[in-house]
mmCIF file of C-alpha atoms in Angstrom:
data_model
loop_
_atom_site.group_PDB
_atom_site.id
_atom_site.type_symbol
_atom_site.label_atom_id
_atom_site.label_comp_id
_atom_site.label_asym_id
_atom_site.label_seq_id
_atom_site.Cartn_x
_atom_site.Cartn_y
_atom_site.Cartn_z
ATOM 1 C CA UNK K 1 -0.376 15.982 81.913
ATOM 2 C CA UNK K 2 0.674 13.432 79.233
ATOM 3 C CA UNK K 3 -2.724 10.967 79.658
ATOM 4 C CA UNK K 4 -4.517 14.463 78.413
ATOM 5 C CA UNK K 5 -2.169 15.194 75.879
ATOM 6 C CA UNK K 6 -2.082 11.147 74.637
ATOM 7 C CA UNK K 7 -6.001 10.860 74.673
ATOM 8 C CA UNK K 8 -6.287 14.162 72.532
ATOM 9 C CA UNK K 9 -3.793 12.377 70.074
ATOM 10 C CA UNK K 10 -5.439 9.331 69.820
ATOM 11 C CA UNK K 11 -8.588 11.447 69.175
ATOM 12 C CA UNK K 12 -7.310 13.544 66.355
ATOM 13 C CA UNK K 13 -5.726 10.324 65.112
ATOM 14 C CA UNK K 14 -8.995 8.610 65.177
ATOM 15 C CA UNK K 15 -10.784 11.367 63.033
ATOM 16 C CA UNK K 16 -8.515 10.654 60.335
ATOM 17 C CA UNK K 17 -9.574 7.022 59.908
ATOM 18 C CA UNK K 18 -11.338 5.606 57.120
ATOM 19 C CA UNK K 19 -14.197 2.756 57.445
ATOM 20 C CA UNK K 20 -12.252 0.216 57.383
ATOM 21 C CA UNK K 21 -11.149 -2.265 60.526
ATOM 22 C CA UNK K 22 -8.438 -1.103 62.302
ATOM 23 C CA UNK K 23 -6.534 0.374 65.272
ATOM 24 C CA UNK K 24 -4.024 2.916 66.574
ATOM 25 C CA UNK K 25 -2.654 4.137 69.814
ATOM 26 C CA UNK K 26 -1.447 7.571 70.632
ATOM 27 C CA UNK K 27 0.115 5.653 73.843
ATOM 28 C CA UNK K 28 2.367 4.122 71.609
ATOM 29 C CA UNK K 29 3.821 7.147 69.674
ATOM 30 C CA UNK K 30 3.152 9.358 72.495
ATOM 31 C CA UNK K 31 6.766 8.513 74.453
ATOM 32 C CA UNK K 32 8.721 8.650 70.913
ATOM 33 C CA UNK K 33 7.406 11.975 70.564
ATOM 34 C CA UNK K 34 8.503 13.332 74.042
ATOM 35 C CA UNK K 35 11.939 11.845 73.720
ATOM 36 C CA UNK K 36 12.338 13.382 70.108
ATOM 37 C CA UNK K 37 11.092 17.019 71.699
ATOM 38 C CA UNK K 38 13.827 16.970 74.244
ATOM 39 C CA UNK K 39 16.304 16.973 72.568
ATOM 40 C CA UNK K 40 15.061 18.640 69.177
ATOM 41 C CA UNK K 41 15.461 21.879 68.028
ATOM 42 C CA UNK K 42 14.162 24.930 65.955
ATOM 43 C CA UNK K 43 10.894 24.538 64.104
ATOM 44 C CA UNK K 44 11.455 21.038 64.573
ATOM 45 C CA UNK K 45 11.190 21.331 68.163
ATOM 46 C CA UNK K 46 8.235 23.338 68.142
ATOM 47 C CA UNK K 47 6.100 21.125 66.050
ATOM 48 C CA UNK K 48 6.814 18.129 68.576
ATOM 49 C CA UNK K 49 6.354 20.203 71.423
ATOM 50 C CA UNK K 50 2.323 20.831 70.461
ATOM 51 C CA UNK K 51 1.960 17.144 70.067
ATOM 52 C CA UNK K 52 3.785 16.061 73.012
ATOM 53 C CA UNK K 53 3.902 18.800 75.573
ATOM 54 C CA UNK K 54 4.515 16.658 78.310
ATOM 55 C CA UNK K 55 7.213 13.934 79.285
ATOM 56 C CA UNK K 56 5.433 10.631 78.890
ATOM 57 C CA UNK K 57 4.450 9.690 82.736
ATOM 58 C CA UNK K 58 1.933 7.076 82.226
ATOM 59 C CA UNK K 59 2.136 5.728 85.643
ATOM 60 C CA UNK K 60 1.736 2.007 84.570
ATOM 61 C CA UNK K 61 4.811 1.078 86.399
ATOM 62 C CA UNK K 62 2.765 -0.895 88.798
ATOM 63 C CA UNK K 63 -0.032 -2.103 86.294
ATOM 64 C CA UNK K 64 -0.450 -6.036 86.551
ATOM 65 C CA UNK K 65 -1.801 -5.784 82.647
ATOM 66 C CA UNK K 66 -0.228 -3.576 80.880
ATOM 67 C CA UNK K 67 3.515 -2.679 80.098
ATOM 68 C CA UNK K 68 5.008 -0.691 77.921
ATOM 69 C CA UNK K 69 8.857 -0.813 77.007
ATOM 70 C CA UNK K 70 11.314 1.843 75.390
ATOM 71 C CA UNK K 71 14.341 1.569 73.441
ATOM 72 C CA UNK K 72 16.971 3.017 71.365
ATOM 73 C CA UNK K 73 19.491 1.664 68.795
ATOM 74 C CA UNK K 74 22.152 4.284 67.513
ATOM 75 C CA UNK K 75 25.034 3.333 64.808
ATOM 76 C CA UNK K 76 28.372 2.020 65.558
ATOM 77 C CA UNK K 77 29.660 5.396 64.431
ATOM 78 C CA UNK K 78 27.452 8.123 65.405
ATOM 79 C CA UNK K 79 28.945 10.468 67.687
ATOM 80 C CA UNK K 80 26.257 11.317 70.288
ATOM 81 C CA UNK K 81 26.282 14.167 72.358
ATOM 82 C CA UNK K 82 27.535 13.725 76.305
ATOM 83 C CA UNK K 83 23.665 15.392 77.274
ATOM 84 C CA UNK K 84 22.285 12.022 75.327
ATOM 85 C CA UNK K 85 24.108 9.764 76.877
ATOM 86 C CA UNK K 86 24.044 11.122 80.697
ATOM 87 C CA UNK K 87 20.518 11.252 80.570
ATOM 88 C CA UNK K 88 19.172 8.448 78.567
ATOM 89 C CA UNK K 89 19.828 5.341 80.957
ATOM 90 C CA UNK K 90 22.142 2.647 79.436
ATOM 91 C CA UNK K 91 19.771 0.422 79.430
ATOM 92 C CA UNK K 92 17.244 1.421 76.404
ATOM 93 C CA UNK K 93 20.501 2.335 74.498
ATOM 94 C CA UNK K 94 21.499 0.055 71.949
ATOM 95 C CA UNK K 95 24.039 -0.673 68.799
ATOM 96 C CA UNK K 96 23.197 -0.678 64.988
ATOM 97 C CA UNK K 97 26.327 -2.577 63.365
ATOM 98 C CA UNK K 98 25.481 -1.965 59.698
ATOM 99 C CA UNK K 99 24.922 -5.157 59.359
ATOM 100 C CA UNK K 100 20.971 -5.212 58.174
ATOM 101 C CA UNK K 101 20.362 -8.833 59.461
ATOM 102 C CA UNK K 102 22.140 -8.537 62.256
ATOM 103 C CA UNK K 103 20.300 -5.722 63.376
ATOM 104 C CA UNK K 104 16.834 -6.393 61.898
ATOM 105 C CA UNK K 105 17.130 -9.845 64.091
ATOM 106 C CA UNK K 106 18.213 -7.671 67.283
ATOM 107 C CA UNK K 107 15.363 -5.503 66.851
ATOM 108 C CA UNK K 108 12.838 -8.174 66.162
ATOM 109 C CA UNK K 109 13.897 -10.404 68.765
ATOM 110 C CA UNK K 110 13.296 -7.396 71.019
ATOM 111 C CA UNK K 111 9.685 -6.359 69.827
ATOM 112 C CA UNK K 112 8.538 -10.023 70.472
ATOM 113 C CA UNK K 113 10.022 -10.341 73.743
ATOM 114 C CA UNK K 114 8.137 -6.860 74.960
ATOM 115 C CA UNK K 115 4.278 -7.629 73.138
ATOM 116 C CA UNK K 116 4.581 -11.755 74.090
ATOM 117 C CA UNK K 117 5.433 -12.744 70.643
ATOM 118 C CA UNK K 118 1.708 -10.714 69.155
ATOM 119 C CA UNK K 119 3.882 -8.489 67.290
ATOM 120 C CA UNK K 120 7.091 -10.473 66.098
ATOM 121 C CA UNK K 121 8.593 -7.471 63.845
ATOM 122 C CA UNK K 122 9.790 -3.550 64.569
ATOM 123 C CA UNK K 123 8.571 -1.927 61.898
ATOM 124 C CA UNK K 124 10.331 0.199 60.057
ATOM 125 C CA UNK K 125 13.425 -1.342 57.630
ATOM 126 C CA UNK K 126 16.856 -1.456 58.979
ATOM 127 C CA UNK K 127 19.647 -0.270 56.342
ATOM 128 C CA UNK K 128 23.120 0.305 56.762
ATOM 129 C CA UNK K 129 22.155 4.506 55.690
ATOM 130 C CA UNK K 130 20.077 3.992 59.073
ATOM 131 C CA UNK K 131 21.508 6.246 61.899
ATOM 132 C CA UNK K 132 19.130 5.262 64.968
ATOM 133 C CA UNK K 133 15.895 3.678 65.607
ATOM 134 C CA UNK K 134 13.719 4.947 68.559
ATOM 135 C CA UNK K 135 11.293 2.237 69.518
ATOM 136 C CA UNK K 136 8.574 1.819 72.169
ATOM 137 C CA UNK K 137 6.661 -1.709 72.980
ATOM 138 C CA UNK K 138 2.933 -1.624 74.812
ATOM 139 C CA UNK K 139 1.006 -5.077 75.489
ATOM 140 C CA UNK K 140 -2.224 -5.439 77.686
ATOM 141 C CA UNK K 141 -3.766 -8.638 79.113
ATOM 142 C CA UNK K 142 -6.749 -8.301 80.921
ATOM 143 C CA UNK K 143 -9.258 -10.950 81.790
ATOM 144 C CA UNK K 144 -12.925 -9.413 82.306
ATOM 145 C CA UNK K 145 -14.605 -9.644 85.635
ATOM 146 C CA UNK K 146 -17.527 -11.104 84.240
ATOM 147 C CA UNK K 147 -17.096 -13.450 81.544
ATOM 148 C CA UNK K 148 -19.431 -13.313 78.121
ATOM 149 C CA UNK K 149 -20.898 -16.651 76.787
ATOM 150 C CA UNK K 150 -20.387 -17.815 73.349
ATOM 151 C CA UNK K 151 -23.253 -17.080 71.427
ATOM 152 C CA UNK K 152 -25.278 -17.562 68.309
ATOM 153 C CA UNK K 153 -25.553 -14.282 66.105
ATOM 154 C CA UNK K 154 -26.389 -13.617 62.640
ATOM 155 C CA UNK K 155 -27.733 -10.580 62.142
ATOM 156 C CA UNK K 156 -31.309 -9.828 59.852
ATOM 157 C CA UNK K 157 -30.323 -6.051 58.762
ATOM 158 C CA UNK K 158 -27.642 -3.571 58.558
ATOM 159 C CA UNK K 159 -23.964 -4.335 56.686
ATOM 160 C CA UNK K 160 -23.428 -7.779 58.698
ATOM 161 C CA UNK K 161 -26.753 -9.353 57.362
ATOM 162 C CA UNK K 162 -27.206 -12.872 57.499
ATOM 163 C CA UNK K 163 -23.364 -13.427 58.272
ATOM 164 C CA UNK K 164 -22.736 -16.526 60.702
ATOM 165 C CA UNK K 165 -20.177 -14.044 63.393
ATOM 166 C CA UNK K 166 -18.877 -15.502 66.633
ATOM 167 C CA UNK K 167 -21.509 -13.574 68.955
ATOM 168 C CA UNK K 168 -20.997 -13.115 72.730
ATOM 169 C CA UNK K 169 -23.514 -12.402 75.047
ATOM 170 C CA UNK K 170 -23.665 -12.098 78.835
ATOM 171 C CA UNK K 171 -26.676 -11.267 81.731
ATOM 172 C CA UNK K 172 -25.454 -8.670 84.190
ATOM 173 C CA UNK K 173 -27.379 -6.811 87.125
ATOM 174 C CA UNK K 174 -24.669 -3.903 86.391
ATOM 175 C CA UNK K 175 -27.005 -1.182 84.325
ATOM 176 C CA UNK K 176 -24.282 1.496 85.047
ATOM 177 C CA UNK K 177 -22.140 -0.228 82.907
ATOM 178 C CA UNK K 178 -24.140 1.120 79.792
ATOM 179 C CA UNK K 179 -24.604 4.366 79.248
ATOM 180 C CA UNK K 180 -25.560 7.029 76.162
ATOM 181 C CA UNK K 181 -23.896 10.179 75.600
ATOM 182 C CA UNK K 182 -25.250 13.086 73.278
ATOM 183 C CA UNK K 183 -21.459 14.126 71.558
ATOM 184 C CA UNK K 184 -20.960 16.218 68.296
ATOM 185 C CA UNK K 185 -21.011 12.739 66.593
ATOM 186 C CA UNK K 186 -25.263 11.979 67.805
ATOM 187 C CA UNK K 187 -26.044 9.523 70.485
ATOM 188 C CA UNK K 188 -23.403 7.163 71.301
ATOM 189 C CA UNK K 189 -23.860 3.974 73.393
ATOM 190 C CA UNK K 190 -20.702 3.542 75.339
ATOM 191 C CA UNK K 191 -20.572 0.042 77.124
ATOM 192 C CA UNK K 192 -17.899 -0.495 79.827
ATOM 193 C CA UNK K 193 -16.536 -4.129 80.040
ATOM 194 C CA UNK K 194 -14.891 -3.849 83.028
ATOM 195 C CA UNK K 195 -11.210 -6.257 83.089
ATOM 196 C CA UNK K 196 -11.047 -8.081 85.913
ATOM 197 C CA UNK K 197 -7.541 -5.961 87.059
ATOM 198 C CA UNK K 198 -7.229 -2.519 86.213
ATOM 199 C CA UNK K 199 -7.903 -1.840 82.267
ATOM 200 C CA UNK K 200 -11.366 -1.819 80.834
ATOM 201 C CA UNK K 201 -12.419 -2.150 77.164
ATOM 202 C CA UNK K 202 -15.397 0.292 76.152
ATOM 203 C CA UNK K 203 -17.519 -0.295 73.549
ATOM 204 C CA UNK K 204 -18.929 2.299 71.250
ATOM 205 C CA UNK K 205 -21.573 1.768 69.218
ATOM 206 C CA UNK K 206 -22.815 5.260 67.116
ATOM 207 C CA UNK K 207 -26.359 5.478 64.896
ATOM 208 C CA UNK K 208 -25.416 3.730 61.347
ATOM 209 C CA UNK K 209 -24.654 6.625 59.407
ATOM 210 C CA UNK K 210 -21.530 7.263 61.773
ATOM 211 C CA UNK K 211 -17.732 5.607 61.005
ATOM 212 C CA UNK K 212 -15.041 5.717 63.201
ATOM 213 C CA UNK K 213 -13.901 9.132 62.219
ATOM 214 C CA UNK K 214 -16.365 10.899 64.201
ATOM 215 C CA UNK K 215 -17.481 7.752 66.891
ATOM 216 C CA UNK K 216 -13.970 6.984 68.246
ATOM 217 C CA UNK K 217 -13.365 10.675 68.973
ATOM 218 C CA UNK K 218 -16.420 11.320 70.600
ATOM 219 C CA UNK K 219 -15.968 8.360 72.749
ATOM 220 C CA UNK K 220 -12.675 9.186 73.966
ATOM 221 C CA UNK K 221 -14.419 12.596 74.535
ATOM 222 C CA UNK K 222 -17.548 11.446 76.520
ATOM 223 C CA UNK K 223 -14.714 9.503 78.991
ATOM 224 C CA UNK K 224 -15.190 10.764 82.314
ATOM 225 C CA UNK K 225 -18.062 12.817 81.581
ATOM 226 C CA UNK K 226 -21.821 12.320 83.178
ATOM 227 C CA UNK K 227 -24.587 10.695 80.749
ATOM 228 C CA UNK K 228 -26.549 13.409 78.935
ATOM 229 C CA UNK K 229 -29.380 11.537 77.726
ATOM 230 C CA UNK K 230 -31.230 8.458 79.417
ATOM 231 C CA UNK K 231 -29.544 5.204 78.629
ATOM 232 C CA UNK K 232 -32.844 4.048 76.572
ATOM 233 C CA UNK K 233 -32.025 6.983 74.180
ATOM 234 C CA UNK K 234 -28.468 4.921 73.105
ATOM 235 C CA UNK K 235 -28.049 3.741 69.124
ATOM 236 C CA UNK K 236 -28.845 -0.364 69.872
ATOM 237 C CA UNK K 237 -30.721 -0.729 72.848
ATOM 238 C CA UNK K 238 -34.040 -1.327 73.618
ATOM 239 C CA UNK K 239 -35.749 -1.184 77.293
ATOM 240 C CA UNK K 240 -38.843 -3.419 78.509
ATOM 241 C CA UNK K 241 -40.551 -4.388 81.854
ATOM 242 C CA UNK K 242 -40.559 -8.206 82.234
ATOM 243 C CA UNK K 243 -41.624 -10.980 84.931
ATOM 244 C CA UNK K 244 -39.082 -12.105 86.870
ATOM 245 C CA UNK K 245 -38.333 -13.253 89.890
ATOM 246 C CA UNK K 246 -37.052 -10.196 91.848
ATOM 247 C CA UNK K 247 -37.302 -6.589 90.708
ATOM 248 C CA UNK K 248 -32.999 -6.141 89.950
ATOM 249 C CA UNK K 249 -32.599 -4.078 86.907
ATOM 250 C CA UNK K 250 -30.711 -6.444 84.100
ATOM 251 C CA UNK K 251 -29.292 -5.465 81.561
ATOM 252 C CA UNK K 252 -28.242 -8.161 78.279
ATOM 253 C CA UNK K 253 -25.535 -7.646 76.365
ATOM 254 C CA UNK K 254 -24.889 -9.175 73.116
ATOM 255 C CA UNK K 255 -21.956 -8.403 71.365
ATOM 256 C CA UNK K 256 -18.913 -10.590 68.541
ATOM 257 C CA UNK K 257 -15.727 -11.313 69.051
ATOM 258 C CA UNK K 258 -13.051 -9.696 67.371
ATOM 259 C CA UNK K 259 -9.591 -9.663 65.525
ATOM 260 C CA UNK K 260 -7.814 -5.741 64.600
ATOM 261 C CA UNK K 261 -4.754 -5.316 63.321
ATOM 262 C CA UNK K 262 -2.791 -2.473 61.293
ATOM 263 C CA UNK K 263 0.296 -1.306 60.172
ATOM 264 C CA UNK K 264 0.392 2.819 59.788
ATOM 265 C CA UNK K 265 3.076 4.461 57.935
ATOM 266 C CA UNK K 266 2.861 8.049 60.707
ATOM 267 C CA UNK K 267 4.768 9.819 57.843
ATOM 268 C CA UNK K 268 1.801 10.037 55.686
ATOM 269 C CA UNK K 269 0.538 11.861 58.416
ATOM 270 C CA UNK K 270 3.311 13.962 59.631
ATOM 271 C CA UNK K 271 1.763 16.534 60.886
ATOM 272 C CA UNK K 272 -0.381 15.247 62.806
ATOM 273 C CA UNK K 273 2.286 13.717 64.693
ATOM 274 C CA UNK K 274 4.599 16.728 64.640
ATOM 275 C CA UNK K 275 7.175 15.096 62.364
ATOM 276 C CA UNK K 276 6.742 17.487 59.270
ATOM 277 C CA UNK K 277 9.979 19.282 59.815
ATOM 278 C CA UNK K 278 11.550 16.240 61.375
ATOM 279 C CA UNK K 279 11.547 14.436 58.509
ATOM 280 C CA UNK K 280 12.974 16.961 56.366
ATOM 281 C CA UNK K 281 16.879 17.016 55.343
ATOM 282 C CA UNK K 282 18.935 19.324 58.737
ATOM 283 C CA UNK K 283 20.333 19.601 61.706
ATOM 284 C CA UNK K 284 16.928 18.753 63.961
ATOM 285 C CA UNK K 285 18.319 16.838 66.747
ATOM 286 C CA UNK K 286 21.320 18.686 68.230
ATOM 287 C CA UNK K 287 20.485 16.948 71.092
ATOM 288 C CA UNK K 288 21.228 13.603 70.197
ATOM 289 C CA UNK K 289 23.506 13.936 67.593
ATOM 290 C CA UNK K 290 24.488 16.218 64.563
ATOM 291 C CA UNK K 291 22.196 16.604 61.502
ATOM 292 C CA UNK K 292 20.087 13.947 62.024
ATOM 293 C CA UNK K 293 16.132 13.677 60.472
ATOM 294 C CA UNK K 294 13.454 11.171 60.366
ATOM 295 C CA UNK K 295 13.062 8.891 57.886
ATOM 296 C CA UNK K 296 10.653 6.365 58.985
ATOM 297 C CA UNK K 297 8.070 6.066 61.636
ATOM 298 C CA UNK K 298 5.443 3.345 61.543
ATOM 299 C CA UNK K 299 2.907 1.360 63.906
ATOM 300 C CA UNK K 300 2.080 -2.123 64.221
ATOM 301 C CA UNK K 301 -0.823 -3.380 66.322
ATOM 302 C CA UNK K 302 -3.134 -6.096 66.941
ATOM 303 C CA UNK K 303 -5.991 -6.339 69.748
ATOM 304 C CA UNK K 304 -8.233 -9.538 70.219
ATOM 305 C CA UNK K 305 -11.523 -8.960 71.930
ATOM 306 C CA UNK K 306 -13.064 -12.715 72.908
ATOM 307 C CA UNK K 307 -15.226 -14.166 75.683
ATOM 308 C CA UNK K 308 -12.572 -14.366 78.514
ATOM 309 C CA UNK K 309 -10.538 -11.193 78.029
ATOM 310 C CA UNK K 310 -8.606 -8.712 75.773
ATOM 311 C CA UNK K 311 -5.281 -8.958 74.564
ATOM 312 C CA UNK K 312 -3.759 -6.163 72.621
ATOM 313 C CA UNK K 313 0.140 -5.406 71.389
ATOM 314 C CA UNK K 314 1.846 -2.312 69.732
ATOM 315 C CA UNK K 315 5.158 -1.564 68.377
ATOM 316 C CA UNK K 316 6.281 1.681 67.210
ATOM 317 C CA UNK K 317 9.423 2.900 65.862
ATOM 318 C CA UNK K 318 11.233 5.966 64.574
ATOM 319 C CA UNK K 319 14.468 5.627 62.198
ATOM 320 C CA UNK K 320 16.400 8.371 61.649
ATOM 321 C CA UNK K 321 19.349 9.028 58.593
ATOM 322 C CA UNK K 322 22.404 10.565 59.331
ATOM 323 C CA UNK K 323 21.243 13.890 57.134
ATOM 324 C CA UNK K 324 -34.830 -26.902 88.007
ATOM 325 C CA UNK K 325 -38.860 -26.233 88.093
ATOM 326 C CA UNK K 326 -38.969 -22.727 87.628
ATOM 327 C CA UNK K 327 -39.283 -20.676 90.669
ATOM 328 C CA UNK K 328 -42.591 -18.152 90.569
ATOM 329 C CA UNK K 329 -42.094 -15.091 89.029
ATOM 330 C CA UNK K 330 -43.119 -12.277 91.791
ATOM 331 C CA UNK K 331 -41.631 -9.287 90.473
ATOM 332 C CA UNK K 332 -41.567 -6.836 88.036
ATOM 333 C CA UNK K 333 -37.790 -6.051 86.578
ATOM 334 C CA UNK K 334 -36.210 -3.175 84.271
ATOM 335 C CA UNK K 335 -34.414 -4.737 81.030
ATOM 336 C CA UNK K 336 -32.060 -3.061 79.207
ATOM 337 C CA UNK K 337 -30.972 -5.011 76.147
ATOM 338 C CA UNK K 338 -28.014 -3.632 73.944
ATOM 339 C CA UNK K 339 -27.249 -5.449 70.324
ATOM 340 C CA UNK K 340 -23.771 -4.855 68.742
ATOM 341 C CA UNK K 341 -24.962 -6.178 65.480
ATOM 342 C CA UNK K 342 -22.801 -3.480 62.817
ATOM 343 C CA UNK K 343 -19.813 -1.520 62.936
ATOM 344 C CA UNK K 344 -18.465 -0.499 66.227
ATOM 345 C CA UNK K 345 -15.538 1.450 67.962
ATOM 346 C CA UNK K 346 -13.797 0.093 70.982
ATOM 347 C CA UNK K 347 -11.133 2.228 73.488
ATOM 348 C CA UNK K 348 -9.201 0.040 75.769
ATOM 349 C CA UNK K 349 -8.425 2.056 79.329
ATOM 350 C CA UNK K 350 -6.152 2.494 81.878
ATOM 351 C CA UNK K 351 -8.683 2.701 85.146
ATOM 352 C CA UNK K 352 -6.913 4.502 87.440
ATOM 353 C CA UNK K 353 -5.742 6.900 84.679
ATOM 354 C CA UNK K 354 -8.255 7.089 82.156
ATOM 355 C CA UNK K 355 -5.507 6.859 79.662
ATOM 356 C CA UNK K 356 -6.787 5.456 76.250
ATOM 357 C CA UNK K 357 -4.332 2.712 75.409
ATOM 358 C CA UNK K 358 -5.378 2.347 72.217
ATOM 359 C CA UNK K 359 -8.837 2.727 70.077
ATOM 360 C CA UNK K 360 -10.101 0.897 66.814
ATOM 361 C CA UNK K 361 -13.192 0.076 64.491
ATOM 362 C CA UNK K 362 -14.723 -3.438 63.838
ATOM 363 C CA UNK K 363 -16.153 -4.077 60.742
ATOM 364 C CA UNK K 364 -15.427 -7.488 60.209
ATOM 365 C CA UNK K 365 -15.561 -9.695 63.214
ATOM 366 C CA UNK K 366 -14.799 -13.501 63.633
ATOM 367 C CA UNK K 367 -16.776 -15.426 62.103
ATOM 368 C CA UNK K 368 -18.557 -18.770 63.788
ATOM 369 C CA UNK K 369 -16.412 -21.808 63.589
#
């Protein structure tokens, strides 16, 4: 099933990152990947194949949030095989004319179009040497079904200390929402905003020792899975008994709004993404055409996390060469309190799926106006 396949790519991507802010998605590379496996061949083949086992069937066809958009560009002159063409519909092929403006506009006018104008550029670098360019598009828009307020937060410890951030913080009755999970990367406290549609954003907030190389897979991996630990035991929360005026369980969230976005050059990572062969000089995509290879494949994405909603866009591309009073308090109530006050991973999901549109570490968050 490709949402298994996509999540376990994501995760392996994830353990490769550094501290730094950033973030990926295996959903974006994921379809390239099929496509390229189709119609490969020899070791080439085989190396795409463990990646991406499965045709990409993401089932979002009907999602009111989230698209995603594929397309190819071959050269004027590239004879491609009858296969290609009677199975790849007309509609995601395109033309390269050799004319590098020409076609870098073409492409770019195409990548804005598909991500709402968040990610204005394919890219990879359009030459005349450049035989096709396999490109896919995924934007989200969620609102969240309970909004956060905008909050004061300046944290007293830890790597954010005494840094005037653009905090958000919101009361819920929902305790379920937060939970802990005991992975191979310690506790984790995995938060569930829930989008107001059908994609959710999950925080992730690991003990302070832990980056996103080992929190971000461990959260994918603790999707779907039941709590192992109570959710008192999580890295940032704290639990109390207080007066109030009924005995409903809160729980307070406070949390910062943020900013990610990367650029990833996949061919410093080739194998991870099967492209190792692929991107070697031969004949690797009979399918398509003769002796083609990869010579670029990079990712561009952004994803905005604020007190309304998320918003998150990806490009991806392959190239290939030719080679009141107060009421009285009567009750007793439960308070869970959870403080994302340092470096944190978030995962944004596909509900009905569980596939993991794309992950990514904070460590610099907006500031306060």
């Amino acid at each position: 099933m490709s949402t298994t396949a996509t999540n376990a790519l994501t995760a392996r991507w994830a353990s490769t990152l550094d501290g730094g802010q950033t973030v990926v998605s295996g959903a974006g590379i994921y379809p390239l990947l099929a496509l390229l496996a189709r119609y490969a061949a020899g070791p080439a083949r085989d190396e795409l194949l463990a990646v991406a086992p499965d045709p990409a069937r993401f089932d979002l066809d009907r999602s009111p949030t989230t698209r995603i958009a594929l397309a190819t560009w071959a050269r004027r002159d590239l004879p491609l095989t009858d296969r290609w063409l009677r199975e790849v519909p007309a509609a995601m092929r395109g033309e390269l004319t050799g004319d590098p403006a020409h076609d870098r506009a073409a492409l770019d006018e195409w990548a804005a179009t598909h991500t709402d104008g968040l990610i204005p550029r394919v890219p990879v670098q359009v030459t005349p040497a450049t035989a096709m360019v396999l490109a896919s598009a995924l934007s989200l828009r969620t609102d969240w079904a309970e909004p956060f307020r905008d909050a004061w937060c300046q944290p007293t410890a830890g790597p954010w200390r005494d840094r005037r951030l653009a905090g958000l913080s919101r009361l819920s009755h929902d305790l379920d929402a937060l939970r802990a999970a005991d992975t191979a990367a310690g506790p984790l406290s995995l938060l569930t905003v829930r989008g107001a549609e059908d994609v959710d954003v999950v925080l992730a907030l690991g003990t302070p020792e832990r980056g996103a190389a080992e929190v971000l897979p461990a959260a994918i991996g603790a999707l779907g899975t039941p709590s192992a630990l109570p959710v008192a035991a999580g890295p940032g929360v704290d639990e109390q008994v207080v007066d109030a005026f009924d005995d409903r369980p809160e729980l307070l969230v406070s949390t910062v709004a943020f900013t990610a976005a990367a650029d990833h050059d996949l061919l410093e990572r080739a194998a991870l993404f099967g492209l190792s062969t692929a991107a070697g000089d031969g004949d690797h995509f009979p399918g398509i055409s003769r002796l083609l290879a990869v010579s670029q494949a990079r990712q561009s994405a952004t994803a905005t996390f604020s007190a309304t909603g998320f918003r998150a866009a990806v490009v991806t591309a392959v190239a290939t060469r030719a080679g009141s009073a107060p009421p009285r308090l009567t009750a007793r109530r439960r308070r869970v309190r959870l403080d994302v006050d340092r470096p944190f991973g978030f995962l944004a999901v596909h509900r009905p799926t569980g596939l993991v549109l794309l992950a990514g570490w904070v460590t610099d968050p907006d500031r306060r106006g």
